[in-house]
PDB file of C-alpha atoms in Angstrom:
ATOM      1  CA  UNK A   1     -13.771 -71.430  68.500  1.00 46.00           C
ATOM      2  CA  UNK A   2     -10.594 -70.038  69.241  1.00 48.00           C
ATOM      3  CA  UNK A   3     -10.141 -67.039  71.064  1.00 47.00           C
ATOM      4  CA  UNK A   4      -7.853 -64.902  68.754  1.00 48.00           C
ATOM      5  CA  UNK A   5     -10.443 -65.490  65.706  1.00 51.00           C
ATOM      6  CA  UNK A   6     -12.017 -62.203  66.959  1.00 52.00           C
ATOM      7  CA  UNK A   7      -9.161 -59.710  66.568  1.00 51.00           C
ATOM      8  CA  UNK A   8      -8.498 -60.949  63.396  1.00 51.00           C
ATOM      9  CA  UNK A   9     -11.617 -60.006  62.024  1.00 49.00           C
ATOM     10  CA  UNK A  10     -11.615 -56.909  63.233  1.00 49.00           C
ATOM     11  CA  UNK A  11      -8.506 -56.176  62.061  1.00 49.00           C
ATOM     12  CA  UNK A  12      -9.852 -57.653  58.417  1.00 50.00           C
ATOM     13  CA  UNK A  13     -13.284 -54.709  58.728  1.00 51.00           C
ATOM     14  CA  UNK A  14     -10.586 -51.932  58.921  1.00 59.00           C
ATOM     15  CA  UNK A  15      -9.074 -52.373  56.003  1.00 61.00           C
ATOM     16  CA  UNK A  16      -9.491 -48.771  53.464  1.00 60.00           C
ATOM     17  CA  UNK A  17     -12.194 -49.404  50.956  1.00 61.00           C
ATOM     18  CA  UNK A  18     -10.341 -48.166  47.601  1.00 59.00           C
ATOM     19  CA  UNK A  19     -12.125 -46.262  45.026  1.00 56.00           C
ATOM     20  CA  UNK A  20     -11.218 -46.428  41.611  1.00 55.00           C
ATOM     21  CA  UNK A  21     -10.299 -42.749  40.346  1.00 53.00           C
ATOM     22  CA  UNK A  22     -11.348 -41.313  36.924  1.00 49.00           C
ATOM     23  CA  UNK A  23      -9.634 -39.599  34.482  1.00 48.00           C
ATOM     24  CA  UNK A  24     -10.958 -36.898  31.899  1.00 47.00           C
ATOM     25  CA  UNK A  25      -9.298 -37.466  28.951  1.00 51.00           C
ATOM     26  CA  UNK A  26     -11.951 -35.230  27.325  1.00 53.00           C
ATOM     27  CA  UNK A  27     -10.753 -32.211  28.702  1.00 59.00           C
ATOM     28  CA  UNK A  28     -10.017 -29.435  26.064  1.00 71.00           C
ATOM     29  CA  UNK A  29      -6.550 -27.448  26.577  1.00 80.00           C
ATOM     30  CA  UNK A  30      -6.637 -24.054  25.212  1.00 78.00           C
ATOM     31  CA  UNK A  31      -3.835 -22.568  23.866  1.00 76.00           C
ATOM     32  CA  UNK A  32      -2.486 -19.102  22.513  1.00 76.00           C
ATOM     33  CA  UNK A  33      -0.313 -19.136  19.694  1.00 71.00           C
ATOM     34  CA  UNK A  34       2.868 -17.050  20.097  1.00 67.00           C
ATOM     35  CA  UNK A  35       3.008 -16.323  16.416  1.00 61.00           C
ATOM     36  CA  UNK A  36      -0.687 -15.287  15.565  1.00 59.00           C
ATOM     37  CA  UNK A  37      -2.167 -14.579  18.617  1.00 65.00           C
ATOM     38  CA  UNK A  38      -4.999 -16.785  18.647  1.00 67.00           C
ATOM     39  CA  UNK A  39      -6.306 -18.875  21.132  1.00 76.00           C
ATOM     40  CA  UNK A  40      -7.682 -22.203  20.077  1.00 67.00           C
ATOM     41  CA  UNK A  41      -8.560 -25.979  21.454  1.00 72.00           C
ATOM     42  CA  UNK A  42      -5.539 -28.356  19.594  1.00 73.00           C
ATOM     43  CA  UNK A  43      -7.576 -31.123  20.227  1.00 70.00           C
ATOM     44  CA  UNK A  44     -10.818 -29.747  18.500  1.00 72.00           C
ATOM     45  CA  UNK A  45     -10.133 -30.555  15.022  1.00 69.00           C
ATOM     46  CA  UNK A  46     -13.046 -27.713  13.657  1.00 71.00           C
ATOM     47  CA  UNK A  47     -10.726 -25.275  16.241  1.00 57.00           C
ATOM     48  CA  UNK A  48      -7.349 -26.379  14.789  1.00 62.00           C
ATOM     49  CA  UNK A  49      -8.170 -25.957  11.256  1.00 64.00           C
ATOM     50  CA  UNK A  50      -9.915 -22.058  12.143  1.00 63.00           C
ATOM     51  CA  UNK A  51      -6.539 -21.673  13.891  1.00 66.00           C
ATOM     52  CA  UNK A  52      -4.344 -23.214  10.853  1.00 64.00           C
ATOM     53  CA  UNK A  53      -6.125 -21.108   8.421  1.00 61.00           C
ATOM     54  CA  UNK A  54      -5.169 -17.850  10.455  1.00 63.00           C
ATOM     55  CA  UNK A  55      -1.882 -18.998  11.269  1.00 65.00           C
ATOM     56  CA  UNK A  56      -1.195 -18.964   7.508  1.00 60.00           C
ATOM     57  CA  UNK A  57      -3.048 -15.397   7.050  1.00 63.00           C
ATOM     58  CA  UNK A  58      -0.437 -14.031   9.816  1.00 64.00           C
ATOM     59  CA  UNK A  59       2.340 -15.626   8.026  1.00 68.00           C
ATOM     60  CA  UNK A  60       1.874 -14.753   4.505  1.00 76.00           C
ATOM     61  CA  UNK A  61      -0.744 -12.450   4.249  1.00 86.00           C
ATOM     62  CA  UNK A  62      -4.493 -12.123   3.496  1.00 92.00           C
ATOM     63  CA  UNK A  63      -5.834 -13.429   0.116  1.00 92.00           C
ATOM     64  CA  UNK A  64      -8.556 -10.836  -0.716  1.00 93.00           C
ATOM     65  CA  UNK A  65      -8.936 -12.763  -4.410  1.00 91.00           C
ATOM     66  CA  UNK A  66      -8.247 -11.189  -7.950  1.00 89.00           C
ATOM     67  CA  UNK A  67     -12.168  -9.714  -7.803  1.00 91.00           C
ATOM     68  CA  UNK A  68     -10.562  -7.403  -5.427  1.00 91.00           C
ATOM     69  CA  UNK A  69      -7.771  -6.656  -7.402  1.00 86.00           C
ATOM     70  CA  UNK A  70     -10.008  -5.862 -10.374  1.00 87.00           C
ATOM     71  CA  UNK A  71     -12.748  -3.834  -8.377  1.00 89.00           C
ATOM     72  CA  UNK A  72     -10.460  -1.628  -6.513  1.00 87.00           C
ATOM     73  CA  UNK A  73      -7.712  -0.518  -9.371  1.00 82.00           C
ATOM     74  CA  UNK A  74      -9.026   2.473  -9.210  1.00 82.00           C
ATOM     75  CA  UNK A  75      -8.345   3.059  -5.717  1.00 84.00           C
ATOM     76  CA  UNK A  76      -4.389   2.213  -6.193  1.00 84.00           C
ATOM     77  CA  UNK A  77      -2.957   5.088  -4.732  1.00 84.00           C
ATOM     78  CA  UNK A  78       0.616   4.284  -4.023  1.00 77.00           C
ATOM     79  CA  UNK A  79       3.053   1.549  -5.854  1.00 78.00           C
ATOM     80  CA  UNK A  80       5.762   0.531  -3.171  1.00 72.00           C
ATOM     81  CA  UNK A  81       9.348   2.087  -3.728  1.00 71.00           C
ATOM     82  CA  UNK A  82      11.051   0.116  -0.790  1.00 69.00           C
ATOM     83  CA  UNK A  83       9.309  -3.011  -1.004  1.00 62.00           C
ATOM     84  CA  UNK A  84      10.374  -5.236  -4.291  1.00 62.00           C
ATOM     85  CA  UNK A  85       6.886  -5.061  -5.822  1.00 73.00           C
ATOM     86  CA  UNK A  86       3.149  -3.850  -4.632  1.00 85.00           C
ATOM     87  CA  UNK A  87       0.919  -1.379  -4.617  1.00 89.00           C
ATOM     88  CA  UNK A  88      -1.478   0.218  -1.981  1.00 92.00           C
ATOM     89  CA  UNK A  89      -5.257   0.314  -1.972  1.00 94.00           C
ATOM     90  CA  UNK A  90      -7.389   2.538   0.213  1.00 95.00           C
ATOM     91  CA  UNK A  91     -10.448   1.306   1.404  1.00 96.00           C
ATOM     92  CA  UNK A  92     -12.957   4.242   3.260  1.00 95.00           C
ATOM     93  CA  UNK A  93     -16.585   4.778   3.983  1.00 96.00           C
ATOM     94  CA  UNK A  94     -17.337   5.865   0.343  1.00 94.00           C
ATOM     95  CA  UNK A  95     -16.023   1.769  -0.667  1.00 94.00           C
ATOM     96  CA  UNK A  96     -18.079  -0.875  -1.779  1.00 94.00           C
ATOM     97  CA  UNK A  97     -19.554  -3.161   1.033  1.00 95.00           C
ATOM     98  CA  UNK A  98     -17.116  -5.698  -0.757  1.00 94.00           C
ATOM     99  CA  UNK A  99     -14.100  -3.824  -0.172  1.00 94.00           C
ATOM    100  CA  UNK A 100     -15.045  -2.722   3.090  1.00 96.00           C
ATOM    101  CA  UNK A 101     -15.796  -6.570   3.963  1.00 95.00           C
ATOM    102  CA  UNK A 102     -12.097  -7.465   2.969  1.00 96.00           C
ATOM    103  CA  UNK A 103     -10.311  -4.610   4.437  1.00 96.00           C
ATOM    104  CA  UNK A 104     -12.431  -6.085   7.957  1.00 96.00           C
ATOM    105  CA  UNK A 105     -10.712  -9.430   7.064  1.00 95.00           C
ATOM    106  CA  UNK A 106      -7.199  -8.118   7.509  1.00 96.00           C
ATOM    107  CA  UNK A 107      -8.304  -6.031  10.599  1.00 96.00           C
ATOM    108  CA  UNK A 108      -9.393  -9.294  11.997  1.00 93.00           C
ATOM    109  CA  UNK A 109      -5.840 -10.371  11.405  1.00 91.00           C
ATOM    110  CA  UNK A 110      -4.100  -7.465  12.700  1.00 92.00           C
ATOM    111  CA  UNK A 111      -6.860  -7.267  15.921  1.00 91.00           C
ATOM    112  CA  UNK A 112      -5.848 -10.827  16.844  1.00 86.00           C
ATOM    113  CA  UNK A 113      -2.086 -10.440  16.742  1.00 85.00           C
ATOM    114  CA  UNK A 114      -2.176  -6.859  18.354  1.00 85.00           C
ATOM    115  CA  UNK A 115      -4.864  -8.121  21.235  1.00 85.00           C
ATOM    116  CA  UNK A 116      -6.651  -4.383  19.937  1.00 89.00           C
ATOM    117  CA  UNK A 117     -10.459  -4.098  20.498  1.00 91.00           C
ATOM    118  CA  UNK A 118     -12.628  -4.822  16.998  1.00 93.00           C
ATOM    119  CA  UNK A 119     -13.924  -1.676  15.577  1.00 95.00           C
ATOM    120  CA  UNK A 120     -17.426  -1.795  14.847  1.00 95.00           C
ATOM    121  CA  UNK A 121     -18.834  -1.027  11.263  1.00 96.00           C
ATOM    122  CA  UNK A 122     -20.876   2.164  12.597  1.00 96.00           C
ATOM    123  CA  UNK A 123     -17.686   3.432  13.628  1.00 96.00           C
ATOM    124  CA  UNK A 124     -15.009   2.694  11.667  1.00 97.00           C
ATOM    125  CA  UNK A 125     -16.784   3.522   8.429  1.00 97.00           C
ATOM    126  CA  UNK A 126     -18.484   6.841  10.082  1.00 97.00           C
ATOM    127  CA  UNK A 127     -17.660  10.359   9.943  1.00 96.00           C
ATOM    128  CA  UNK A 128     -16.414  12.825  12.732  1.00 94.00           C
ATOM    129  CA  UNK A 129     -15.797  16.311  13.500  1.00 92.00           C
ATOM    130  CA  UNK A 130     -13.411  18.393  15.288  1.00 89.00           C
ATOM    131  CA  UNK A 131     -14.145  19.067  19.061  1.00 87.00           C
ATOM    132  CA  UNK A 132     -15.982  22.191  19.887  1.00 83.00           C
ATOM    133  CA  UNK A 133     -12.734  23.981  21.191  1.00 82.00           C
ATOM    134  CA  UNK A 134     -10.870  23.870  17.746  1.00 81.00           C
ATOM    135  CA  UNK A 135     -13.852  24.873  15.576  1.00 81.00           C
ATOM    136  CA  UNK A 136     -13.430  28.023  13.674  1.00 78.00           C
ATOM    137  CA  UNK A 137     -16.232  30.283  14.184  1.00 75.00           C
ATOM    138  CA  UNK A 138     -18.277  27.420  15.680  1.00 70.00           C
ATOM    139  CA  UNK A 139     -18.647  26.054  12.044  1.00 73.00           C
ATOM    140  CA  UNK A 140     -17.732  22.556  11.515  1.00 76.00           C
ATOM    141  CA  UNK A 141     -17.242  20.287   8.732  1.00 85.00           C
ATOM    142  CA  UNK A 142     -17.662  16.322   9.450  1.00 91.00           C
ATOM    143  CA  UNK A 143     -15.026  14.353   7.332  1.00 94.00           C
ATOM    144  CA  UNK A 144     -14.086  10.799   7.140  1.00 95.00           C
ATOM    145  CA  UNK A 145     -13.103   9.111  10.302  1.00 96.00           C
ATOM    146  CA  UNK A 146     -10.714   5.544   9.249  1.00 97.00           C
ATOM    147  CA  UNK A 147      -9.069   5.002   6.183  1.00 97.00           C
ATOM    148  CA  UNK A 148      -7.572   1.256   5.448  1.00 97.00           C
ATOM    149  CA  UNK A 149      -4.127   1.149   3.787  1.00 97.00           C
ATOM    150  CA  UNK A 150      -3.887  -2.229   2.087  1.00 96.00           C
ATOM    151  CA  UNK A 151      -0.685  -2.813   0.746  1.00 94.00           C
ATOM    152  CA  UNK A 152      -0.556  -5.721  -1.814  1.00 92.00           C
ATOM    153  CA  UNK A 153       1.492  -8.136  -3.065  1.00 89.00           C
ATOM    154  CA  UNK A 154      -0.585  -9.606  -6.193  1.00 86.00           C
ATOM    155  CA  UNK A 155      -3.956 -10.643  -4.468  1.00 89.00           C
ATOM    156  CA  UNK A 156      -2.580 -10.920  -1.361  1.00 92.00           C
ATOM    157  CA  UNK A 157      -2.241  -8.186   1.450  1.00 95.00           C
ATOM    158  CA  UNK A 158       0.967  -8.602   3.109  1.00 94.00           C
ATOM    159  CA  UNK A 159       0.776  -5.067   5.058  1.00 94.00           C
ATOM    160  CA  UNK A 160      -1.859  -2.846   6.324  1.00 96.00           C
ATOM    161  CA  UNK A 161      -2.355   0.474   8.074  1.00 97.00           C
ATOM    162  CA  UNK A 162      -5.385   1.727  10.029  1.00 97.00           C
ATOM    163  CA  UNK A 163      -5.317   5.662  10.157  1.00 98.00           C
ATOM    164  CA  UNK A 164      -7.949   7.864  12.169  1.00 97.00           C
ATOM    165  CA  UNK A 165      -8.553  11.816  11.535  1.00 97.00           C
ATOM    166  CA  UNK A 166      -7.255  13.343  14.251  1.00 96.00           C
ATOM    167  CA  UNK A 167      -6.866  16.745  15.651  1.00 95.00           C
ATOM    168  CA  UNK A 168      -4.322  16.855  18.596  1.00 95.00           C
ATOM    169  CA  UNK A 169      -1.310  15.200  20.057  1.00 95.00           C
ATOM    170  CA  UNK A 170       0.856  14.956  22.810  1.00 94.00           C
ATOM    171  CA  UNK A 171       4.652  14.894  21.827  1.00 92.00           C
ATOM    172  CA  UNK A 172       6.921  12.230  23.179  1.00 91.00           C
ATOM    173  CA  UNK A 173       9.455  12.714  25.866  1.00 85.00           C
ATOM    174  CA  UNK A 174      13.072  11.733  24.450  1.00 77.00           C
ATOM    175  CA  UNK A 175      14.432   8.715  26.680  1.00 67.00           C
ATOM    176  CA  UNK A 176      17.031   9.783  28.047  1.00 63.00           C
ATOM    177  CA  UNK A 177      20.564   7.425  29.045  1.00 54.00           C
ATOM    178  CA  UNK A 178      19.017   5.971  31.782  1.00 51.00           C
ATOM    179  CA  UNK A 179      15.708   5.304  30.183  1.00 51.00           C
ATOM    180  CA  UNK A 180      14.897   1.456  29.954  1.00 52.00           C
ATOM    181  CA  UNK A 181      14.684   1.157  25.811  1.00 52.00           C
ATOM    182  CA  UNK A 182      12.824  -1.970  25.836  1.00 50.00           C
ATOM    183  CA  UNK A 183      10.032  -0.596  27.494  1.00 55.00           C
ATOM    184  CA  UNK A 184       7.798  -0.091  25.167  1.00 57.00           C
ATOM    185  CA  UNK A 185       5.861   2.529  26.984  1.00 67.00           C
ATOM    186  CA  UNK A 186       6.750   6.015  25.979  1.00 78.00           C
ATOM    187  CA  UNK A 187       6.040   9.376  28.292  1.00 85.00           C
ATOM    188  CA  UNK A 188       4.610  12.087  26.708  1.00 85.00           C
ATOM    189  CA  UNK A 189       5.175  15.899  27.680  1.00 89.00           C
ATOM    190  CA  UNK A 190       1.598  17.224  29.185  1.00 88.00           C
ATOM    191  CA  UNK A 191       0.972  19.929  26.268  1.00 92.00           C
ATOM    192  CA  UNK A 192      -1.150  19.494  23.218  1.00 92.00           C
ATOM    193  CA  UNK A 193       0.228  19.990  19.211  1.00 94.00           C
ATOM    194  CA  UNK A 194      -2.519  20.432  16.288  1.00 95.00           C
ATOM    195  CA  UNK A 195      -2.532  17.121  14.664  1.00 96.00           C
ATOM    196  CA  UNK A 196      -4.278  15.813  11.219  1.00 97.00           C
ATOM    197  CA  UNK A 197      -3.860  11.810  11.003  1.00 97.00           C
ATOM    198  CA  UNK A 198      -3.519   8.980  13.698  1.00 97.00           C
ATOM    199  CA  UNK A 199      -1.929   5.789  12.904  1.00 96.00           C
ATOM    200  CA  UNK A 200      -4.400   3.485  15.034  1.00 96.00           C
ATOM    201  CA  UNK A 201      -2.363   0.272  13.925  1.00 95.00           C
ATOM    202  CA  UNK A 202       0.174  -0.764  11.412  1.00 95.00           C
ATOM    203  CA  UNK A 203       0.874  -4.644  10.826  1.00 94.00           C
ATOM    204  CA  UNK A 204       3.108  -6.666   8.212  1.00 92.00           C
ATOM    205  CA  UNK A 205       2.781 -10.161   7.371  1.00 91.00           C
ATOM    206  CA  UNK A 206       5.268 -12.599   9.047  1.00 86.00           C
ATOM    207  CA  UNK A 207       7.161 -13.307   6.052  1.00 84.00           C
ATOM    208  CA  UNK A 208       7.247 -10.139   5.008  1.00 84.00           C
ATOM    209  CA  UNK A 209       8.709  -8.069   7.841  1.00 87.00           C
ATOM    210  CA  UNK A 210      12.028  -6.103   7.340  1.00 86.00           C
ATOM    211  CA  UNK A 211      11.302  -5.400   3.987  1.00 88.00           C
ATOM    212  CA  UNK A 212      10.291  -1.883   4.136  1.00 89.00           C
ATOM    213  CA  UNK A 213       6.446  -2.428   3.778  1.00 92.00           C
ATOM    214  CA  UNK A 214       5.898  -0.574   6.858  1.00 92.00           C
ATOM    215  CA  UNK A 215       7.515   2.134   5.939  1.00 92.00           C
ATOM    216  CA  UNK A 216       6.251   2.426   2.739  1.00 91.00           C
ATOM    217  CA  UNK A 217       2.769   2.535   3.967  1.00 94.00           C
ATOM    218  CA  UNK A 218       3.661   5.438   6.532  1.00 95.00           C
ATOM    219  CA  UNK A 219       4.940   7.282   3.285  1.00 93.00           C
ATOM    220  CA  UNK A 220       1.462   6.769   1.324  1.00 93.00           C
ATOM    221  CA  UNK A 221      -0.161   8.139   4.432  1.00 96.00           C
ATOM    222  CA  UNK A 222       1.676  10.947   4.354  1.00 95.00           C
ATOM    223  CA  UNK A 223       0.723  11.702   0.541  1.00 93.00           C
ATOM    224  CA  UNK A 224      -2.779  10.041   0.475  1.00 94.00           C
ATOM    225  CA  UNK A 225      -4.896  10.839   3.535  1.00 96.00           C
ATOM    226  CA  UNK A 226      -6.031  13.827   2.134  1.00 94.00           C
ATOM    227  CA  UNK A 227      -6.174  14.267  -1.177  1.00 90.00           C
ATOM    228  CA  UNK A 228      -3.758  16.465  -2.607  1.00 90.00           C
ATOM    229  CA  UNK A 229      -2.049  17.155   0.845  1.00 93.00           C
ATOM    230  CA  UNK A 230       1.552  16.263   1.643  1.00 95.00           C
ATOM    231  CA  UNK A 231       0.989  16.106   5.672  1.00 96.00           C
ATOM    232  CA  UNK A 232       3.943  17.406   7.720  1.00 95.00           C
ATOM    233  CA  UNK A 233       5.355  14.468   9.862  1.00 93.00           C
ATOM    234  CA  UNK A 234       4.823  16.725  12.402  1.00 93.00           C
ATOM    235  CA  UNK A 235       0.956  16.436  12.077  1.00 96.00           C
ATOM    236  CA  UNK A 236       1.026  12.541  12.292  1.00 96.00           C
ATOM    237  CA  UNK A 237       0.974  10.543  15.810  1.00 95.00           C
ATOM    238  CA  UNK A 238       0.598   6.891  16.500  1.00 94.00           C
ATOM    239  CA  UNK A 239      -1.493   5.334  19.210  1.00 91.00           C
ATOM    240  CA  UNK A 240       0.351   4.101  22.309  1.00 77.00           C
ATOM    241  CA  UNK A 241       2.666   1.995  20.656  1.00 75.00           C
ATOM    242  CA  UNK A 242       4.059  -1.411  20.797  1.00 76.00           C
ATOM    243  CA  UNK A 243       7.455  -2.335  21.474  1.00 78.00           C
ATOM    244  CA  UNK A 244       8.316  -2.793  17.666  1.00 80.00           C
ATOM    245  CA  UNK A 245       5.745   0.319  17.011  1.00 83.00           C
ATOM    246  CA  UNK A 246       7.978   2.799  18.918  1.00 85.00           C
ATOM    247  CA  UNK A 247      10.879   0.975  16.805  1.00 88.00           C
ATOM    248  CA  UNK A 248       9.185   1.588  13.792  1.00 91.00           C
ATOM    249  CA  UNK A 249       8.118   5.490  14.973  1.00 90.00           C
ATOM    250  CA  UNK A 250      11.871   6.267  15.555  1.00 87.00           C
ATOM    251  CA  UNK A 251      12.729   5.003  12.472  1.00 90.00           C
ATOM    252  CA  UNK A 252      10.418   7.023  10.607  1.00 92.00           C
ATOM    253  CA  UNK A 253      10.910  10.183  12.360  1.00 91.00           C
ATOM    254  CA  UNK A 254      14.661  10.421  12.521  1.00 87.00           C
ATOM    255  CA  UNK A 255      15.288  12.541  15.256  1.00 84.00           C
ATOM    256  CA  UNK A 256      12.910  14.665  14.927  1.00 85.00           C
ATOM    257  CA  UNK A 257      10.272  14.869  17.617  1.00 89.00           C
ATOM    258  CA  UNK A 258       6.945  12.615  17.520  1.00 92.00           C
ATOM    259  CA  UNK A 259       3.758  12.456  18.830  1.00 93.00           C
ATOM    260  CA  UNK A 260       1.361  10.341  20.091  1.00 93.00           C
ATOM    261  CA  UNK A 261      -2.362  10.212  20.536  1.00 94.00           C
ATOM    262  CA  UNK A 262      -5.419   8.839  22.847  1.00 89.00           C
ATOM    263  CA  UNK A 263      -7.891   6.767  21.289  1.00 88.00           C
ATOM    264  CA  UNK A 264     -11.411   7.231  21.807  1.00 76.00           C
TER     265      UNK A 264
END
């Protein structure tokens, strides 16, 4: 045997062992829709179908059906004045279970788009009373806590406003010329004012925006939140608004002072 053979065998034995790498092509990648805010898995057919359904509701409105229209004809409280057509229905604690379920269907769309927490039924359809320090002679009367205003076009809900009975709010500090007006946060003064109604959430479907629907809803709240009472604007307040919500509040109140309240 040639003396050069052993080194050749040793070199061969030191060659690295190659391992086959595995690709997991079944990995499910989650995405968040920039339009409707829903998180879903595109590769999952059921998830994709659910997203399409929700996306369509967000874009064109939530179809509540003709049965809802007929059953709630007595709850039509407002005929749209700014929008080309439509009417507003109020759903509250005294509404039928079916009407409440349909209102919650709309709220689900709103909550997903605004990233708002869900309000449980025992809170949404509950009653509330003023805080102790605001009760006259220590006597208090319970009232409905929330009301949902649904802006309808035929059988489709194209806008909605969730309102809450409140008692106090804080005035918003008017921005100075140096303030960054694109910042959605607002600064409030450290003082409380009496209030009646809080605008918890307000929403318009994608295809129906910039048509005055949100302003119609606010007008309807002024006239119909409490039966027989026109609520002064200074007794209304918004929850901490988004940038678009702040723009809406500024348009609604104009040069007047406006208020925010803290949701419990």
